[in-house]
XYZ file of N, CA and C in Angstrom:
669
model
N -90.290 -186.226 121.835
C -89.218 -186.310 120.866
C -88.143 -185.697 121.047
N -86.885 -185.539 120.702
C -85.764 -185.377 120.937
C -85.548 -184.280 118.982
N -84.884 -183.541 118.736
C -84.783 -182.777 117.100
C -83.288 -182.705 117.669
N -82.325 -183.708 116.721
C -80.718 -183.056 116.841
C -80.639 -182.115 114.754
N -79.645 -181.182 115.154
C -79.344 -181.172 114.112
C -77.657 -181.677 113.558
N -77.406 -181.903 112.979
C -76.156 -181.573 113.210
C -75.569 -181.507 111.917
N -74.632 -179.977 111.501
C -73.123 -180.021 110.757
C -72.382 -181.305 110.487
N -72.541 -180.846 109.472
C -71.614 -181.335 108.230
C -70.257 -181.223 107.726
N -70.960 -179.653 107.342
C -69.600 -179.357 106.604
C -70.043 -177.748 106.294
N -69.017 -176.518 106.605
C -69.448 -174.975 106.527
C -67.968 -174.570 105.888
N -68.417 -173.606 105.421
C -67.206 -172.934 104.614
C -67.212 -171.208 104.308
N -66.445 -170.968 104.440
C -66.109 -169.363 104.206
C -65.216 -168.425 103.528
N -65.067 -167.289 103.067
C -63.924 -166.581 102.525
C -63.915 -165.271 102.890
N -62.577 -166.223 103.148
C -61.288 -165.165 103.891
C -61.099 -163.608 103.016
N -60.852 -162.662 103.714
C -60.680 -161.057 103.598
C -59.459 -160.870 103.895
N -58.133 -161.882 102.858
C -57.056 -162.050 103.677
C -56.391 -160.864 103.420
N -56.452 -160.068 102.585
C -55.892 -158.458 102.139
C -56.259 -157.911 103.591
N -57.160 -157.768 103.939
C -56.935 -157.726 105.362
C -55.703 -157.178 105.969
N -55.398 -158.681 106.352
C -53.984 -158.999 107.135
C -53.206 -158.295 106.693
N -52.973 -158.758 105.706
C -51.256 -157.855 104.755
C -51.562 -156.769 105.402
N -52.885 -155.944 105.362
C -52.902 -154.617 105.003
C -52.567 -153.780 106.454
N -53.103 -154.819 108.155
C -52.814 -154.905 108.604
C -51.219 -155.065 109.166
N -50.047 -156.079 108.557
C -48.578 -156.265 109.410
C -48.484 -155.017 108.326
N -49.058 -154.679 107.237
C -48.001 -153.255 107.130
C -47.736 -152.085 107.488
N -49.293 -151.883 108.078
C -49.185 -150.924 108.839
C -48.558 -151.274 110.134
N -48.375 -152.087 110.384
C -47.297 -152.619 111.926
C -46.050 -152.773 112.053
N -45.174 -152.515 110.877
C -43.615 -152.788 110.171
C -43.518 -151.583 109.936
N -44.542 -150.968 109.639
C -44.356 -149.309 108.865
C -44.650 -148.246 110.470
N -45.162 -148.690 111.458
C -45.334 -147.969 112.353
C -43.304 -148.704 113.190
N -42.870 -149.637 113.389
C -42.497 -150.384 113.770
C -40.725 -149.208 113.332
N -40.977 -150.065 112.054
C -40.142 -148.738 110.881
C -40.059 -146.835 111.480
N -40.831 -146.372 111.784
C -40.784 -144.697 112.735
C -40.290 -144.796 113.585
N -40.575 -145.837 114.462
C -40.366 -145.894 116.250
C -38.885 -145.856 116.012
N -38.415 -146.709 115.320
C -36.969 -147.733 115.735
C -35.740 -146.319 115.245
N -34.505 -146.059 115.890
C -33.506 -145.228 115.869
C -32.641 -145.614 115.267
N -32.444 -147.215 115.236
C -31.547 -148.032 114.016
C -31.200 -147.609 113.276
N -30.814 -147.339 112.224
C -30.709 -147.645 111.005
C -31.511 -148.772 110.454
N -30.519 -149.847 110.526
C -30.633 -151.003 110.455
C -32.084 -151.809 110.201
N -32.513 -151.840 111.369
C -33.595 -151.853 112.045
C -34.789 -151.170 111.225
N -34.393 -150.138 111.087
C -35.834 -149.405 110.172
C -35.802 -150.085 108.685
N -33.959 -150.186 108.423
C -33.718 -151.336 106.985
C -35.054 -152.415 107.082
N -35.054 -153.180 107.799
C -35.848 -154.519 108.123
C -36.801 -154.346 107.884
N -37.231 -153.357 108.637
C -38.790 -153.299 109.151
C -39.827 -152.377 107.389
N -38.728 -151.731 106.955
C -38.794 -150.959 105.753
C -39.070 -151.927 104.219
N -38.069 -153.604 104.069
C -38.641 -154.197 103.469
C -39.572 -154.917 103.641
N -40.027 -155.180 104.502
C -40.824 -156.175 105.297
C -42.400 -154.875 104.740
N -41.952 -154.144 105.300
C -43.981 -152.809 104.885
C -43.642 -153.319 103.221
N -42.485 -153.360 102.397
C -43.040 -152.815 101.473
C -43.879 -153.649 100.094
N -43.171 -155.060 101.252
C -43.530 -156.368 100.479
C -45.003 -157.369 100.772
N -45.123 -156.288 102.356
C -47.142 -156.646 102.871
C -47.481 -155.454 101.889
N -47.209 -154.510 102.078
C -47.436 -153.612 101.275
C -48.346 -154.142 100.171
N -47.970 -154.055 99.430
C -47.893 -154.481 97.540
C -48.873 -155.788 98.028
N -48.738 -157.103 98.196
C -49.630 -157.912 99.070
C -50.998 -157.946 99.180
N -50.949 -156.974 100.162
C -52.479 -156.134 100.591
C -53.217 -155.909 99.345
N -52.188 -155.272 98.067
C -53.092 -154.336 97.454
C -53.649 -156.110 96.298
N -52.329 -157.250 96.245
C -52.058 -157.782 95.204
C -53.608 -158.794 95.814
N -53.402 -159.308 96.626
C -54.976 -160.087 97.537
C -56.179 -159.911 97.623
N -56.031 -158.467 97.946
C -57.886 -157.681 96.779
C -58.254 -158.137 95.511
N -57.148 -157.422 94.672
C -57.510 -157.765 93.049
C -57.813 -159.044 93.706
N -56.888 -159.902 94.325
C -57.489 -160.816 93.843
C -58.746 -161.884 94.663
N -58.744 -161.024 94.900
C -60.203 -161.481 96.256
C -61.208 -161.157 94.754
N -61.469 -159.548 94.343
C -62.078 -158.791 93.964
C -62.339 -160.033 92.249
N -61.327 -160.503 91.698
C -61.306 -161.008 90.471
C -62.157 -163.165 90.834
N -62.174 -163.520 92.556
C -61.864 -164.435 91.541
C -63.324 -165.038 93.354
N -64.024 -164.240 93.932
C -64.489 -164.371 94.487
C -65.947 -164.626 94.537
N -66.750 -165.140 94.782
C -67.887 -165.338 94.391
C -68.470 -164.282 94.597
N -68.329 -163.180 95.161
C -69.318 -162.134 95.975
C -69.454 -160.755 95.370
N -68.457 -161.135 93.749
C -68.234 -160.074 92.370
C -68.526 -160.432 91.662
N -68.922 -159.588 90.666
C -69.837 -160.355 89.421
C -68.333 -159.797 88.569
N -67.192 -160.010 88.637
C -65.775 -160.593 88.251
C -65.253 -161.669 88.017
N -66.116 -162.530 88.617
C -66.236 -163.775 88.247
C -66.347 -164.727 86.957
N -67.278 -163.733 86.587
C -68.307 -163.603 85.318
C -67.332 -164.509 83.460
N -65.664 -163.361 84.412
C -64.700 -163.750 83.133
C -64.547 -164.645 82.965
N -64.422 -165.627 84.335
C -63.308 -167.095 84.258
C -64.568 -168.067 84.197
N -65.600 -167.340 84.492
C -67.255 -168.803 84.485
C -67.178 -169.871 82.968
N -67.175 -170.644 83.434
C -67.034 -171.876 81.743
C -65.529 -171.976 81.436
N -64.752 -171.181 81.986
C -63.129 -171.297 81.491
C -62.773 -172.710 81.734
N -61.579 -173.208 80.672
C -60.809 -174.580 81.400
C -60.729 -173.831 82.125
N -60.253 -175.503 83.446
C -58.791 -175.325 84.255
C -57.097 -174.277 83.751
N -56.477 -174.946 82.668
C -55.805 -174.259 82.452
C -55.510 -173.040 81.864
N -56.949 -172.161 81.280
C -56.970 -171.197 81.354
C -57.118 -170.237 82.527
N -57.921 -170.590 83.758
C -57.660 -170.257 84.995
C -56.710 -170.034 84.866
N -55.740 -171.520 85.204
C -54.744 -171.631 86.024
C -53.093 -170.457 85.459
N -53.590 -170.267 84.139
C -52.509 -169.146 83.677
C -53.535 -167.393 83.338
N -54.718 -167.743 83.817
C -54.812 -166.168 84.558
C -54.332 -165.888 86.236
N -54.509 -167.294 86.832
C -54.006 -166.712 88.340
C -52.218 -166.633 88.377
N -51.674 -166.732 87.179
C -50.488 -167.085 87.098
C -50.067 -165.823 86.543
N -50.838 -164.554 85.641
C -50.560 -163.362 85.641
C -49.621 -162.884 86.939
N -49.376 -161.374 86.286
C -48.621 -160.457 87.259
C -50.306 -160.138 87.448
N -49.441 -158.927 88.729
C -50.716 -158.174 89.351
C -51.259 -156.802 88.300
N -50.287 -156.447 87.818
C -51.057 -154.999 86.418
C -51.778 -156.127 85.253
N -50.944 -157.688 84.831
C -51.918 -158.039 84.024
C -52.841 -158.841 84.344
N -53.058 -158.606 85.681
C -54.175 -159.131 85.976
C -55.282 -158.210 85.660
N -55.251 -157.020 86.338
C -55.531 -155.410 86.276
C -55.907 -155.257 85.129
N -55.398 -155.169 83.594
C -55.480 -155.315 82.807
C -56.440 -155.989 81.615
N -56.219 -157.061 82.123
C -57.361 -158.254 81.608
C -58.728 -157.301 82.663
N -59.109 -157.877 83.070
C -60.391 -157.264 83.892
C -60.915 -156.322 82.868
N -59.548 -155.131 82.996
C -60.348 -153.660 82.683
C -60.701 -154.323 81.266
N -59.966 -154.959 80.547
C -60.478 -155.250 79.236
C -61.992 -156.036 78.558
N -61.821 -157.147 79.494
C -62.980 -157.917 79.509
C -63.725 -157.896 80.250
N -64.333 -157.367 81.335
C -65.367 -157.467 81.908
C -66.192 -156.088 81.372
N -67.953 -155.713 81.397
C -67.927 -154.771 81.091
C -68.546 -153.580 81.771
N -68.448 -153.962 82.886
C -69.119 -152.812 83.924
C -67.467 -152.587 84.744
N -67.304 -151.811 84.271
C -66.232 -150.970 84.473
C -65.313 -149.578 84.288
N -64.367 -149.256 84.847
C -64.618 -146.689 84.687
C -62.942 -146.367 84.475
N -62.187 -147.514 83.893
C -61.338 -147.110 83.442
C -59.952 -145.929 84.158
N -60.297 -145.129 84.167
C -60.550 -144.012 84.126
C -59.838 -143.733 85.655
N -60.301 -144.640 86.508
C -59.801 -144.359 87.431
C -58.338 -145.216 87.653
N -58.164 -145.909 86.801
C -56.252 -146.365 86.671
C -55.903 -146.224 85.664
N -55.594 -144.915 85.607
C -54.517 -143.946 84.307
C -52.882 -144.074 84.698
N -52.898 -145.381 84.597
C -51.868 -145.458 84.060
C -50.488 -144.059 85.008
N -50.683 -142.888 84.011
C -50.264 -141.866 84.368
C -50.632 -140.982 85.100
N -51.495 -140.992 86.234
C -51.783 -140.569 87.061
C -51.742 -141.407 88.014
N -51.482 -140.587 89.242
C -51.441 -140.942 90.655
C -53.162 -141.308 90.598
N -53.862 -143.049 91.665
C -52.798 -143.655 92.561
C -52.188 -144.749 92.101
N -52.504 -144.358 90.653
C -51.373 -146.046 89.680
C -50.442 -145.745 89.497
N -49.648 -144.212 89.385
C -48.316 -144.286 89.207
C -47.249 -144.761 90.773
N -47.827 -144.617 91.796
C -48.020 -144.897 93.329
C -47.380 -146.514 93.115
N -48.689 -146.802 92.944
C -48.873 -148.261 93.067
C -47.619 -149.066 91.956
N -47.223 -148.247 90.643
C -46.275 -149.544 90.134
C -44.482 -149.051 91.043
N -44.324 -147.809 91.229
C -43.433 -147.285 91.535
C -43.277 -148.567 92.933
N -44.396 -149.096 93.852
C -44.346 -149.931 94.924
C -44.148 -151.342 94.452
N -44.455 -151.824 93.264
C -44.370 -152.855 92.325
C -42.549 -152.847 91.828
N -41.938 -151.870 91.817
C -40.805 -152.113 91.387
C -40.291 -151.861 92.245
N -40.017 -151.908 93.360
C -39.634 -151.364 94.579
C -39.281 -153.221 94.985
N -41.073 -153.412 94.953
C -41.052 -155.264 95.615
C -40.057 -156.715 94.775
N -40.643 -155.919 93.601
C -39.843 -156.932 92.614
C -38.301 -156.702 92.668
N -37.660 -155.329 93.008
C -36.006 -155.095 93.578
C -35.398 -155.965 94.448
N -36.577 -156.112 95.675
C -35.617 -156.612 96.585
C -36.430 -158.331 95.904
N -37.374 -158.997 95.276
C -37.632 -160.284 95.714
C -36.442 -160.936 94.893
N -36.073 -160.180 93.294
C -35.357 -160.528 92.371
C -33.821 -159.693 92.581
N -33.569 -159.884 93.482
C -32.507 -158.611 93.545
C -31.640 -159.606 92.682
N -30.647 -159.019 92.244
C -29.368 -159.867 91.778
C -27.971 -158.928 92.083
N -27.541 -159.872 93.070
C -26.584 -158.632 93.757
C -25.769 -157.979 92.603
N -24.780 -156.834 92.540
C -24.367 -156.561 91.768
C -22.913 -155.604 92.209
N -22.174 -154.949 91.566
C -20.780 -154.098 91.885
C -21.379 -152.829 92.240
N -21.351 -152.349 93.341
C -21.848 -150.645 93.085
C -20.868 -149.270 93.375
N -20.884 -148.456 93.151
C -19.803 -147.418 93.455
C -20.494 -146.439 93.911
N -20.083 -146.179 95.218
C -21.334 -145.732 96.118
C -20.220 -144.513 96.102
N -18.998 -143.667 95.845
C -17.837 -142.858 95.691
C -17.288 -142.828 94.938
N -17.006 -141.747 93.924
C -15.702 -141.203 93.733
C -15.806 -140.344 93.424
N -13.933 -139.945 93.071
C -13.733 -138.507 92.824
C -14.443 -137.462 91.901
N -14.015 -138.755 90.161
C -14.422 -138.429 89.503
C -15.986 -138.129 89.786
N -16.606 -138.719 90.649
C -18.412 -138.199 90.200
C -19.534 -139.116 89.924
N -18.477 -141.047 89.264
C -18.797 -141.177 88.835
C -20.564 -141.864 89.853
N -20.392 -141.961 90.776
C -21.534 -142.462 91.508
C -22.930 -141.066 90.841
N -22.707 -139.918 91.306
C -24.013 -139.542 90.720
C -24.257 -139.502 89.309
N -23.288 -139.923 88.475
C -23.739 -140.340 86.961
C -24.079 -141.549 86.775
N -24.291 -142.552 87.903
C -24.761 -144.423 87.813
C -26.194 -144.113 87.892
N -26.931 -143.463 88.434
C -27.621 -143.192 90.147
C -29.269 -143.529 88.613
N -29.230 -144.836 89.977
C -29.817 -145.717 89.653
C -31.567 -145.581 89.120
N -32.084 -146.125 88.100
C -33.691 -145.446 87.614
C -34.387 -145.086 87.728
N -34.462 -146.371 88.681
C -35.829 -146.239 90.146
C -35.516 -145.189 90.702
N -34.411 -145.085 91.615
C -33.876 -143.657 92.627
C -34.657 -142.381 92.120
N -34.329 -142.189 90.307
C -34.144 -141.289 89.789
C -36.135 -141.092 90.000
N -36.496 -142.017 89.971
C -37.866 -142.069 89.762
C -38.959 -141.745 91.105
N -38.611 -142.605 91.898
C -38.906 -141.804 93.507
C -38.812 -140.672 94.290
N -37.612 -140.082 93.671
C -36.617 -138.794 94.034
C -38.517 -137.812 94.683
N -38.999 -137.446 95.831
C -40.091 -136.510 95.847
C -41.343 -137.688 96.600
N -40.823 -138.435 96.511
C -42.171 -139.360 97.086
C -41.595 -139.727 98.493
N -40.791 -139.760 98.489
C -39.932 -139.630 100.087
C -38.912 -139.103 100.488
N -38.552 -138.625 101.571
C -36.532 -138.209 101.755
C -36.126 -139.710 101.772
N -35.075 -140.123 101.249
C -33.459 -140.860 101.023
C -32.437 -139.846 101.048
N -31.078 -139.945 100.964
C -30.129 -139.924 101.373
C -29.517 -140.253 99.075
N -29.478 -139.205 99.226
C -29.148 -138.711 97.750
C -27.294 -138.776 96.999
N -26.655 -139.259 96.354
C -25.702 -139.529 96.555
C -24.834 -138.463 96.371
N -25.434 -137.332 96.509
C -24.415 -135.817 96.320
C -23.352 -136.138 97.353
N -24.514 -136.565 98.789
C -24.576 -136.287 100.312
C -24.231 -137.710 100.640
N -23.285 -138.415 99.991
C -22.405 -139.762 100.836
C -21.279 -139.183 100.568
N -20.536 -139.468 101.478
C -19.281 -139.367 102.129
C -17.867 -140.110 101.952
N -16.754 -140.168 101.318
C -15.612 -140.762 101.471
C -15.836 -141.974 102.125
N -16.506 -143.196 101.539
C -16.026 -143.950 103.044
C -16.632 -144.404 103.607
N -18.614 -144.176 103.215
C -19.021 -143.935 103.805
C -19.716 -144.886 102.936
N -19.925 -146.689 103.452
C -20.297 -147.898 102.488
C -20.973 -148.570 103.230
N -21.925 -147.544 103.553
C -23.303 -147.864 104.301
C -24.240 -147.596 103.463
N -24.491 -146.773 102.965
C -25.288 -146.393 102.294
C -25.124 -146.082 100.355
N -25.383 -147.759 100.258
C -25.087 -148.062 99.300
C -27.251 -147.902 98.826
N -27.710 -148.707 97.336
C -28.565 -148.052 96.730
C -29.737 -148.745 97.057
N -29.531 -149.717 98.073
C -30.695 -150.482 98.809
C -30.637 -149.391 100.305
N -29.671 -149.297 100.863
C -29.745 -148.299 102.006
C -30.256 -147.371 102.102
N -29.842 -146.219 101.087
C -30.374 -145.191 100.600
C -32.092 -145.130 100.721
N -32.584 -146.608 99.650
C -33.689 -146.089 99.334
C -35.507 -147.182 101.046
N -34.557 -147.295 100.949
C -35.254 -148.576 102.279
C -35.401 -147.888 103.631
N -35.841 -146.677 103.837
C -35.530 -145.989 105.150
C -36.970 -145.969 105.648
N -37.276 -144.965 107.069
C -38.386 -144.984 107.645
C -39.172 -144.569 106.678
N -38.729 -143.420 106.456
C -39.901 -142.330 105.296
C -40.191 -143.413 104.017
N -39.596 -144.662 103.775
C -40.013 -145.107 102.465
C -41.032 -146.365 103.247
N -41.128 -146.984 104.024
C -42.017 -147.616 104.577
C -43.151 -146.846 105.079
N -43.363 -145.791 105.221
C -44.577 -144.605 105.452
C -45.147 -144.553 103.672
N -44.186 -144.140 103.621
C -44.673 -143.637 102.007
C -45.919 -145.527 101.342
N -44.716 -146.900 101.108
C -45.416 -147.309 100.892
C -46.840 -147.771 101.976
N -46.814 -148.067 103.265
C -47.537 -147.928 103.378
C -49.276 -147.421 103.002
N -48.561 -146.458 103.257
C -49.940 -145.215 102.340
C -50.382 -144.889 100.811
N -49.093 -145.479 100.279
C -50.350 -146.050 99.340
C -50.874 -147.382 98.629
N -51.264 -147.900 99.921
C -52.189 -148.759 99.398
C -53.484 -148.467 99.554
N -54.183 -148.081 100.828
C -56.080 -147.674 100.490
C -56.115 -146.796 99.340
N -55.541 -145.940 98.826
C -55.395 -145.280 97.788
C -55.701 -146.022 96.608
N -55.034 -146.937 96.197
C -54.885 -147.612 95.420
C -56.374 -148.805 94.884
N -56.075 -149.254 96.458
C -56.893 -150.603 97.126
C -59.128 -149.573 96.083
N -58.459 -148.358 96.841
C -59.667 -147.489 96.490
C -60.012 -147.112 94.546
N -59.178 -146.663 94.761
C -59.489 -147.255 92.733
C -59.726 -147.989 91.896
N -59.790 -149.329 92.662
C -59.866 -150.509 92.289
C -61.381 -150.759 92.493
N -61.736 -150.147 94.160
C -63.159 -150.373 93.915
C -63.690 -149.190 92.989
N -63.691 -148.638 92.944
C -63.680 -147.360 91.762
C -64.237 -147.808 89.925
N -62.921 -148.447 89.860
C -63.037 -148.332 88.459
C -63.936 -149.854 88.243
N -63.591 -150.623 89.496
C -64.344 -152.570 89.260
C -66.122 -151.823 89.957
N -66.465 -150.691 90.311
C -67.489 -150.097 89.995
C -68.124 -151.279 91.945
N -67.389 -151.560 92.580
C -67.790 -152.945 93.994
C -67.778 -151.035 95.159
N -68.627 -152.079 95.730
C -68.725 -151.130 97.275
C -67.224 -150.688 97.938
N -66.490 -149.852 98.406
C -65.290 -149.703 99.201
C -65.108 -150.840 100.277
N -63.807 -150.749 100.678
C -63.906 -151.953 101.831
C -63.024 -151.127 102.541
N -63.895 -151.475 103.871
C -63.494 -149.963 104.980
C -62.018 -150.865 105.640
N -60.586 -150.231 105.577
C -59.323 -150.655 106.172
C -59.268 -149.765 107.432
N -58.831 -150.443 108.863
C -58.481 -150.335 109.667
C -57.378 -149.237 109.633
N -56.675 -148.517 109.856
C -54.995 -148.249 110.894
C -55.182 -148.703 112.305
N -54.239 -148.993 112.795
C -54.939 -149.514 114.065
C -53.029 -148.342 114.293
N -52.195 -148.542 113.806
C -51.168 -147.489 114.738
C -50.554 -146.508 113.607
N -50.763 -145.445 114.404
C -49.904 -144.099 113.494
C -48.865 -143.630 113.185
N -49.044 -143.140 112.134
C -47.850 -143.571 111.474
C -46.750 -141.540 111.277
N -46.809 -141.056 111.772
C -47.191 -139.257 112.363
C -46.720 -139.475 113.415
N -45.290 -139.929 113.155
C -44.510 -139.908 114.847
C -43.311 -138.900 114.569
N -43.974 -138.254 115.754
C -42.411 -136.960 116.467
C -41.250 -137.016 116.493
N -40.632 -136.973 115.709
C -38.825 -137.482 115.778
C -38.641 -136.884 117.383
């Protein structure tokens, strides 16, 4: 007698954040390698988006996957309420989980300390790209207006990574606008290196096992 077994269904949970972490690493590496400034700008833009997305998908994994106790937060919820939670911004989801989940250590996600501060700057850079509204910008003036009107975000980013400050812009150099000053090779490197520390802080804050994040490309490249 022949015994046959037939598989009629299978399921798997995809750890998608690893894919975005991989892409962020690759794009940052390309930004560091490419000698052409415009290409480095493009790679940096991609690195910012993929770095933030890696963090966002990791926390969504914590919040909605059956692997973790955070799923208890939405067990028994109506579909409408669960949908509202899914549509929250990432900081709102984190705050929601910290407030209502019983087993947390919120000191690891102190808004006034690292790595939360860098995460929030990464969020602002990502939102600047996603929700960008074109506007006229004074890139240079004899009166120094371009120094007075430095963006608030640019001021916050001083010291995080190297970029061209307004005072170093020469007359007629119209390529050194706000976006091109910031989204450079060093920005890409900084953005990618924000990911792992914040994911580690999320793991500690919600007391879940740390996830291994593998770097495939070295970003410390000699020029």
